[in-house]
């Protein structure tokens, strides 16, 4: 497998700490990319995002050999979710460790993914961009920022899972809603078609909010350029 990965993030304001977290790890013939966005209305959203990303990577490296990638994604997301729920009840008596979680794992020529919340995963192939995830948020205008599912929100987790074959030249994009809310899919496709890095995607999102302060948010992205899939 040959792959070029880039990742970048900026906080909503220069004086603030971003509540997004992300990490990419390449190991042997597999790649794991994880992005989480802390829920701003919760007391520990940013901490939840950072912990979810690190915990997921730690668990995935030591997963049982008998587990498929698909099972590993579900099991580890469920474990982290239960830990967040238990800790929130002990510390706050309410759900306060809340974040979105989006994961892309590439093994061989297959892409496995999981998402909870509204941090989307896209697949760009030969000029066409496809949304691989579902948005777990309210559909009404003005309420689309309100999540219906999040890590740590409920003891039982129902993530959205997906699996796709990958080809040479494919690009996988994972981003927080600070990117997806201001850059439509057509603009994202244009960027990825020009082999944009994660930094270029995030800066494009920031440029789109120069005159719209209310739309500006923490913005983060992971871009995986598939140069040659594994076998």
PDB file of C-alpha atoms in Angstrom:
ATOM      1  CA  UNK A   1       0.000   0.000   0.000  1.00  0.00           C
ATOM      2  CA  UNK A   2       1.190   3.492  -0.864  1.00  0.00           C
ATOM      3  CA  UNK A   3      -0.627   6.411   0.674  1.00  0.00           C
ATOM      4  CA  UNK A   4      -0.079  10.117   1.302  1.00  0.00           C
ATOM      5  CA  UNK A   5      -1.787  11.414   4.443  1.00  0.00           C
ATOM      6  CA  UNK A   6      -2.136  15.026   5.565  1.00  0.00           C
ATOM      7  CA  UNK A   7      -4.022  16.520   8.504  1.00  0.00           C
ATOM      8  CA  UNK A   8      -4.595  20.034   9.792  1.00  0.00           C
ATOM      9  CA  UNK A   9      -6.834  21.930  12.159  1.00  0.00           C
ATOM     10  CA  UNK A  10      -7.446  25.470  13.394  1.00  0.00           C
ATOM     11  CA  UNK A  11      -9.426  26.832  16.323  1.00  0.00           C
ATOM     12  CA  UNK A  12     -12.405  29.109  15.828  1.00  0.00           C
ATOM     13  CA  UNK A  13     -10.440  31.985  17.340  1.00  0.00           C
ATOM     14  CA  UNK A  14      -6.626  32.319  17.594  1.00  0.00           C
ATOM     15  CA  UNK A  15      -6.833  32.752  21.357  1.00  0.00           C
ATOM     16  CA  UNK A  16      -8.893  29.591  21.877  1.00  0.00           C
ATOM     17  CA  UNK A  17      -7.985  25.910  21.968  1.00  0.00           C
ATOM     18  CA  UNK A  18      -9.699  23.825  19.318  1.00  0.00           C
ATOM     19  CA  UNK A  19     -12.134  21.200  20.564  1.00  0.00           C
ATOM     20  CA  UNK A  20     -11.379  19.025  17.535  1.00  0.00           C
ATOM     21  CA  UNK A  21      -8.854  16.197  17.690  1.00  0.00           C
ATOM     22  CA  UNK A  22      -7.401  13.984  14.973  1.00  0.00           C
ATOM     23  CA  UNK A  23      -4.665  11.449  14.305  1.00  0.00           C
ATOM     24  CA  UNK A  24      -3.458   9.219  11.473  1.00  0.00           C
ATOM     25  CA  UNK A  25      -1.429   6.100  12.072  1.00  0.00           C
ATOM     26  CA  UNK A  26       0.180   3.872   9.427  1.00  0.00           C
ATOM     27  CA  UNK A  27       1.162   0.406  10.597  1.00  0.00           C
ATOM     28  CA  UNK A  28       2.319  -2.449   8.380  1.00  0.00           C
ATOM     29  CA  UNK A  29      -0.294  -2.712   5.610  1.00  0.00           C
ATOM     30  CA  UNK A  30      -3.026  -0.736   7.357  1.00  0.00           C
ATOM     31  CA  UNK A  31      -3.936   2.876   8.015  1.00  0.00           C
ATOM     32  CA  UNK A  32      -6.177   4.220  10.760  1.00  0.00           C
ATOM     33  CA  UNK A  33      -7.487   7.803  10.673  1.00  0.00           C
ATOM     34  CA  UNK A  34      -9.651   9.138  13.501  1.00  0.00           C
ATOM     35  CA  UNK A  35     -11.265  12.565  13.946  1.00  0.00           C
ATOM     36  CA  UNK A  36     -13.461  13.747  16.814  1.00  0.00           C
ATOM     37  CA  UNK A  37     -15.236  17.040  17.457  1.00  0.00           C
ATOM     38  CA  UNK A  38     -16.033  17.992  21.048  1.00  0.00           C
ATOM     39  CA  UNK A  39     -19.619  19.063  21.673  1.00  0.00           C
ATOM     40  CA  UNK A  40     -19.384  22.734  22.592  1.00  0.00           C
ATOM     41  CA  UNK A  41     -22.390  22.721  24.884  1.00  0.00           C
ATOM     42  CA  UNK A  42     -20.859  20.059  27.128  1.00  0.00           C
ATOM     43  CA  UNK A  43     -18.411  20.710  29.956  1.00  0.00           C
ATOM     44  CA  UNK A  44     -15.709  18.345  28.673  1.00  0.00           C
ATOM     45  CA  UNK A  45     -16.283  18.178  24.911  1.00  0.00           C
ATOM     46  CA  UNK A  46     -12.719  18.982  23.922  1.00  0.00           C
ATOM     47  CA  UNK A  47     -11.281  16.535  26.444  1.00  0.00           C
ATOM     48  CA  UNK A  48     -13.678  13.851  25.186  1.00  0.00           C
ATOM     49  CA  UNK A  49     -12.541  14.405  21.609  1.00  0.00           C
ATOM     50  CA  UNK A  50      -8.860  14.151  22.469  1.00  0.00           C
ATOM     51  CA  UNK A  51      -9.344  11.072  24.609  1.00  0.00           C
ATOM     52  CA  UNK A  52     -11.559   9.333  22.053  1.00  0.00           C
ATOM     53  CA  UNK A  53      -8.931   9.734  19.331  1.00  0.00           C
ATOM     54  CA  UNK A  54      -6.047   8.482  21.463  1.00  0.00           C
ATOM     55  CA  UNK A  55      -8.030   5.624  22.999  1.00  0.00           C
ATOM     56  CA  UNK A  56      -9.263   4.428  19.634  1.00  0.00           C
ATOM     57  CA  UNK A  57      -5.736   4.277  18.238  1.00  0.00           C
ATOM     58  CA  UNK A  58      -4.444   2.483  21.334  1.00  0.00           C
ATOM     59  CA  UNK A  59      -7.209  -0.110  21.201  1.00  0.00           C
ATOM     60  CA  UNK A  60      -6.927  -0.673  17.463  1.00  0.00           C
ATOM     61  CA  UNK A  61      -3.199  -1.445  17.604  1.00  0.00           C
ATOM     62  CA  UNK A  62      -3.821  -4.239  20.136  1.00  0.00           C
ATOM     63  CA  UNK A  63      -7.062  -5.617  18.676  1.00  0.00           C
ATOM     64  CA  UNK A  64      -7.539  -9.396  18.822  1.00  0.00           C
ATOM     65  CA  UNK A  65      -6.242 -11.071  15.668  1.00  0.00           C
ATOM     66  CA  UNK A  66      -9.541 -12.874  15.183  1.00  0.00           C
ATOM     67  CA  UNK A  67     -11.484  -9.606  14.940  1.00  0.00           C
ATOM     68  CA  UNK A  68     -12.238  -8.147  11.531  1.00  0.00           C
ATOM     69  CA  UNK A  69     -11.710  -4.426  11.016  1.00  0.00           C
ATOM     70  CA  UNK A  70     -15.462  -3.900  10.954  1.00  0.00           C
ATOM     71  CA  UNK A  71     -15.944  -5.652  14.294  1.00  0.00           C
ATOM     72  CA  UNK A  72     -12.998  -3.808  15.846  1.00  0.00           C
ATOM     73  CA  UNK A  73     -14.447  -0.408  14.904  1.00  0.00           C
ATOM     74  CA  UNK A  74     -17.810  -1.212  16.490  1.00  0.00           C
ATOM     75  CA  UNK A  75     -16.380  -2.847  19.611  1.00  0.00           C
ATOM     76  CA  UNK A  76     -13.920  -0.059  20.391  1.00  0.00           C
ATOM     77  CA  UNK A  77     -16.426   2.726  19.723  1.00  0.00           C
ATOM     78  CA  UNK A  78     -18.874   0.992  22.063  1.00  0.00           C
ATOM     79  CA  UNK A  79     -16.239   0.591  24.767  1.00  0.00           C
ATOM     80  CA  UNK A  80     -15.193   4.249  24.643  1.00  0.00           C
ATOM     81  CA  UNK A  81     -18.825   5.327  24.667  1.00  0.00           C
ATOM     82  CA  UNK A  82     -19.577   3.277  27.799  1.00  0.00           C
ATOM     83  CA  UNK A  83     -16.516   4.653  29.587  1.00  0.00           C
ATOM     84  CA  UNK A  84     -17.554   8.226  28.779  1.00  0.00           C
ATOM     85  CA  UNK A  85     -21.098   7.606  30.007  1.00  0.00           C
ATOM     86  CA  UNK A  86     -19.925   6.053  33.272  1.00  0.00           C
ATOM     87  CA  UNK A  87     -17.381   8.778  33.982  1.00  0.00           C
ATOM     88  CA  UNK A  88     -19.866  11.566  33.179  1.00  0.00           C
ATOM     89  CA  UNK A  89     -22.402  10.140  35.608  1.00  0.00           C
ATOM     90  CA  UNK A  90     -19.774   9.798  38.343  1.00  0.00           C
ATOM     91  CA  UNK A  91     -18.364  13.310  37.882  1.00  0.00           C
ATOM     92  CA  UNK A  92     -21.372  15.373  36.758  1.00  0.00           C
ATOM     93  CA  UNK A  93     -24.443  13.166  37.106  1.00  0.00           C
ATOM     94  CA  UNK A  94     -25.178  14.069  33.486  1.00  0.00           C
ATOM     95  CA  UNK A  95     -23.647  13.453  30.023  1.00  0.00           C
ATOM     96  CA  UNK A  96     -20.766  15.932  29.754  1.00  0.00           C
ATOM     97  CA  UNK A  97     -18.022  13.929  27.992  1.00  0.00           C
ATOM     98  CA  UNK A  98     -19.512  14.345  24.534  1.00  0.00           C
ATOM     99  CA  UNK A  99     -17.953  14.324  21.070  1.00  0.00           C
ATOM    100  CA  UNK A 100     -18.483  13.150  17.533  1.00  0.00           C
ATOM    101  CA  UNK A 101     -16.320  10.312  16.224  1.00  0.00           C
ATOM    102  CA  UNK A 102     -15.421   9.434  12.639  1.00  0.00           C
ATOM    103  CA  UNK A 103     -13.022   6.628  11.758  1.00  0.00           C
ATOM    104  CA  UNK A 104     -11.556   5.373   8.484  1.00  0.00           C
ATOM    105  CA  UNK A 105      -9.481   2.194   8.451  1.00  0.00           C
ATOM    106  CA  UNK A 106      -7.793   1.002   5.262  1.00  0.00           C
ATOM    107  CA  UNK A 107      -6.619  -2.587   5.058  1.00  0.00           C
ATOM    108  CA  UNK A 108      -5.591  -4.068   1.739  1.00  0.00           C
ATOM    109  CA  UNK A 109      -7.957  -2.700  -0.882  1.00  0.00           C
ATOM    110  CA  UNK A 110     -10.870  -2.082   1.499  1.00  0.00           C
ATOM    111  CA  UNK A 111     -12.013   1.011   3.365  1.00  0.00           C
ATOM    112  CA  UNK A 112     -13.855   0.402   6.621  1.00  0.00           C
ATOM    113  CA  UNK A 113     -15.513   3.238   8.466  1.00  0.00           C
ATOM    114  CA  UNK A 114     -17.652   4.278  11.389  1.00  0.00           C
ATOM    115  CA  UNK A 115     -19.217   7.557  12.446  1.00  0.00           C
ATOM    116  CA  UNK A 116     -21.228   8.962  15.328  1.00  0.00           C
ATOM    117  CA  UNK A 117     -22.434  12.554  15.123  1.00  0.00           C
ATOM    118  CA  UNK A 118     -21.946  14.975  12.241  1.00  0.00           C
ATOM    119  CA  UNK A 119     -18.258  14.781  11.253  1.00  0.00           C
ATOM    120  CA  UNK A 120     -18.538  13.450   7.692  1.00  0.00           C
ATOM    121  CA  UNK A 121     -16.376  11.058   5.709  1.00  0.00           C
ATOM    122  CA  UNK A 122     -16.190  11.530   1.922  1.00  0.00           C
ATOM    123  CA  UNK A 123     -14.750   9.408  -0.871  1.00  0.00           C
ATOM    124  CA  UNK A 124     -13.518  11.231  -3.971  1.00  0.00           C
ATOM    125  CA  UNK A 125     -13.075   9.132  -7.126  1.00  0.00           C
ATOM    126  CA  UNK A 126     -12.498  10.311 -10.687  1.00  0.00           C
ATOM    127  CA  UNK A 127     -14.215  13.672 -10.305  1.00  0.00           C
ATOM    128  CA  UNK A 128     -17.103  12.486  -8.135  1.00  0.00           C
ATOM    129  CA  UNK A 129     -17.422  12.937  -4.389  1.00  0.00           C
ATOM    130  CA  UNK A 130     -19.620  10.632  -2.288  1.00  0.00           C
ATOM    131  CA  UNK A 131     -20.738  11.069   1.308  1.00  0.00           C
ATOM    132  CA  UNK A 132     -20.139   7.785   3.144  1.00  0.00           C
ATOM    133  CA  UNK A 133     -21.687   8.743   6.488  1.00  0.00           C
ATOM    134  CA  UNK A 134     -25.020   9.805   7.929  1.00  0.00           C
ATOM    135  CA  UNK A 135     -25.459  13.010   9.907  1.00  0.00           C
ATOM    136  CA  UNK A 136     -26.847  12.316  13.369  1.00  0.00           C
ATOM    137  CA  UNK A 137     -28.354  15.753  13.906  1.00  0.00           C
ATOM    138  CA  UNK A 138     -31.731  17.467  13.707  1.00  0.00           C
ATOM    139  CA  UNK A 139     -32.899  18.219  10.164  1.00  0.00           C
ATOM    140  CA  UNK A 140     -34.709  21.493  10.889  1.00  0.00           C
ATOM    141  CA  UNK A 141     -33.086  24.729   9.735  1.00  0.00           C
ATOM    142  CA  UNK A 142     -31.387  26.446  12.622  1.00  0.00           C
ATOM    143  CA  UNK A 143     -31.139  23.189  14.593  1.00  0.00           C
ATOM    144  CA  UNK A 144     -28.744  21.189  12.421  1.00  0.00           C
ATOM    145  CA  UNK A 145     -26.007  21.723  15.023  1.00  0.00           C
ATOM    146  CA  UNK A 146     -28.039  19.754  17.596  1.00  0.00           C
ATOM    147  CA  UNK A 147     -26.785  16.170  17.664  1.00  0.00           C
ATOM    148  CA  UNK A 148     -29.106  13.195  18.069  1.00  0.00           C
ATOM    149  CA  UNK A 149     -26.182  10.809  18.605  1.00  0.00           C
ATOM    150  CA  UNK A 150     -22.772  11.426  20.127  1.00  0.00           C
ATOM    151  CA  UNK A 151     -20.076   9.563  21.992  1.00  0.00           C
ATOM    152  CA  UNK A 152     -21.017   9.566  25.678  1.00  0.00           C
ATOM    153  CA  UNK A 153     -24.631  10.617  25.157  1.00  0.00           C
ATOM    154  CA  UNK A 154     -26.359   7.269  25.733  1.00  0.00           C
ATOM    155  CA  UNK A 155     -25.131   3.976  27.239  1.00  0.00           C
ATOM    156  CA  UNK A 156     -26.048   2.132  24.033  1.00  0.00           C
ATOM    157  CA  UNK A 157     -24.290   3.301  20.883  1.00  0.00           C
ATOM    158  CA  UNK A 158     -25.708   2.982  17.362  1.00  0.00           C
ATOM    159  CA  UNK A 159     -22.941   4.125  14.990  1.00  0.00           C
ATOM    160  CA  UNK A 160     -23.195   4.304  11.232  1.00  0.00           C
ATOM    161  CA  UNK A 161     -20.813   1.803   9.617  1.00  0.00           C
ATOM    162  CA  UNK A 162     -19.678   1.497   6.012  1.00  0.00           C
ATOM    163  CA  UNK A 163     -17.320  -0.538   3.842  1.00  0.00           C
ATOM    164  CA  UNK A 164     -16.053   0.199   0.321  1.00  0.00           C
ATOM    165  CA  UNK A 165     -13.393  -1.058  -2.064  1.00  0.00           C
ATOM    166  CA  UNK A 166     -10.681   1.486  -2.809  1.00  0.00           C
ATOM    167  CA  UNK A 167      -8.786   2.108  -6.026  1.00  0.00           C
ATOM    168  CA  UNK A 168      -5.631   3.877  -7.091  1.00  0.00           C
ATOM    169  CA  UNK A 169      -6.267   7.629  -7.147  1.00  0.00           C
ATOM    170  CA  UNK A 170      -9.069   7.592  -4.564  1.00  0.00           C
ATOM    171  CA  UNK A 171      -9.088  10.278  -1.876  1.00  0.00           C
ATOM    172  CA  UNK A 172     -10.692   9.899   1.546  1.00  0.00           C
ATOM    173  CA  UNK A 173     -11.635  13.070   3.438  1.00  0.00           C
ATOM    174  CA  UNK A 174     -12.658  13.191   7.092  1.00  0.00           C
ATOM    175  CA  UNK A 175     -13.570  16.599   8.470  1.00  0.00           C
ATOM    176  CA  UNK A 176     -15.356  18.347  11.296  1.00  0.00           C
ATOM    177  CA  UNK A 177     -18.521  20.347  10.665  1.00  0.00           C
ATOM    178  CA  UNK A 178     -16.399  23.487  10.739  1.00  0.00           C
ATOM    179  CA  UNK A 179     -15.410  22.413   7.230  1.00  0.00           C
ATOM    180  CA  UNK A 180     -18.480  20.593   5.915  1.00  0.00           C
ATOM    181  CA  UNK A 181     -20.953  23.273   7.051  1.00  0.00           C
ATOM    182  CA  UNK A 182     -19.304  25.979   4.934  1.00  0.00           C
ATOM    183  CA  UNK A 183     -17.840  24.064   1.958  1.00  0.00           C
ATOM    184  CA  UNK A 184     -20.432  22.281  -0.206  1.00  0.00           C
ATOM    185  CA  UNK A 185     -19.554  18.892  -1.722  1.00  0.00           C
ATOM    186  CA  UNK A 186     -18.917  20.418  -5.158  1.00  0.00           C
ATOM    187  CA  UNK A 187     -16.277  22.740  -3.714  1.00  0.00           C
ATOM    188  CA  UNK A 188     -14.704  19.904  -1.749  1.00  0.00           C
ATOM    189  CA  UNK A 189     -14.582  17.825  -4.938  1.00  0.00           C
ATOM    190  CA  UNK A 190     -12.822  20.667  -6.716  1.00  0.00           C
ATOM    191  CA  UNK A 191     -10.223  20.890  -3.974  1.00  0.00           C
ATOM    192  CA  UNK A 192      -9.602  17.155  -3.827  1.00  0.00           C
ATOM    193  CA  UNK A 193      -9.446  16.972  -7.625  1.00  0.00           C
ATOM    194  CA  UNK A 194      -6.532  19.406  -7.446  1.00  0.00           C
ATOM    195  CA  UNK A 195      -4.833  17.133  -4.896  1.00  0.00           C
ATOM    196  CA  UNK A 196      -5.401  19.600  -2.073  1.00  0.00           C
ATOM    197  CA  UNK A 197      -3.834  18.848   1.295  1.00  0.00           C
ATOM    198  CA  UNK A 198      -5.784  18.889   4.545  1.00  0.00           C
ATOM    199  CA  UNK A 199      -4.320  22.321   5.266  1.00  0.00           C
ATOM    200  CA  UNK A 200      -5.666  23.668   1.963  1.00  0.00           C
ATOM    201  CA  UNK A 201      -9.124  22.279   2.751  1.00  0.00           C
ATOM    202  CA  UNK A 202      -9.162  23.836   6.221  1.00  0.00           C
ATOM    203  CA  UNK A 203      -7.914  27.208   4.957  1.00  0.00           C
ATOM    204  CA  UNK A 204     -10.614  27.184   2.260  1.00  0.00           C
ATOM    205  CA  UNK A 205     -13.207  26.671   5.002  1.00  0.00           C
ATOM    206  CA  UNK A 206     -11.722  29.531   7.001  1.00  0.00           C
ATOM    207  CA  UNK A 207     -11.734  31.814   3.938  1.00  0.00           C
ATOM    208  CA  UNK A 208     -15.425  31.021   3.415  1.00  0.00           C
ATOM    209  CA  UNK A 209     -16.247  32.487   6.833  1.00  0.00           C
ATOM    210  CA  UNK A 210     -14.251  35.713   6.604  1.00  0.00           C
ATOM    211  CA  UNK A 211     -17.447  37.767   6.466  1.00  0.00           C
ATOM    212  CA  UNK A 212     -19.624  35.281   8.385  1.00  0.00           C
ATOM    213  CA  UNK A 213     -18.471  35.156  11.991  1.00  0.00           C
ATOM    214  CA  UNK A 214     -21.522  33.136  13.004  1.00  0.00           C
ATOM    215  CA  UNK A 215     -20.505  30.323  10.640  1.00  0.00           C
ATOM    216  CA  UNK A 216     -16.915  30.111  11.871  1.00  0.00           C
ATOM    217  CA  UNK A 217     -16.080  27.087  14.010  1.00  0.00           C
ATOM    218  CA  UNK A 218     -13.138  24.869  14.871  1.00  0.00           C
ATOM    219  CA  UNK A 219     -12.143  23.352  11.530  1.00  0.00           C
ATOM    220  CA  UNK A 220     -10.149  20.148  11.049  1.00  0.00           C
ATOM    221  CA  UNK A 221      -9.531  17.708   8.215  1.00  0.00           C
ATOM    222  CA  UNK A 222      -7.704  14.505   7.366  1.00  0.00           C
ATOM    223  CA  UNK A 223      -6.972  13.760   3.694  1.00  0.00           C
ATOM    224  CA  UNK A 224      -5.807  10.314   2.545  1.00  0.00           C
ATOM    225  CA  UNK A 225      -4.543  10.110  -1.050  1.00  0.00           C
ATOM    226  CA  UNK A 226      -4.462   6.478  -2.188  1.00  0.00           C
ATOM    227  CA  UNK A 227      -1.416   6.127  -4.435  1.00  0.00           C
ATOM    228  CA  UNK A 228      -1.591   2.328  -4.554  1.00  0.00           C
ATOM    229  CA  UNK A 229      -4.040   0.112  -2.618  1.00  0.00           C
ATOM    230  CA  UNK A 230      -2.833  -2.968  -0.797  1.00  0.00           C
ATOM    231  CA  UNK A 231      -3.706  -6.536  -1.673  1.00  0.00           C
TER     232      UNK A 231
END
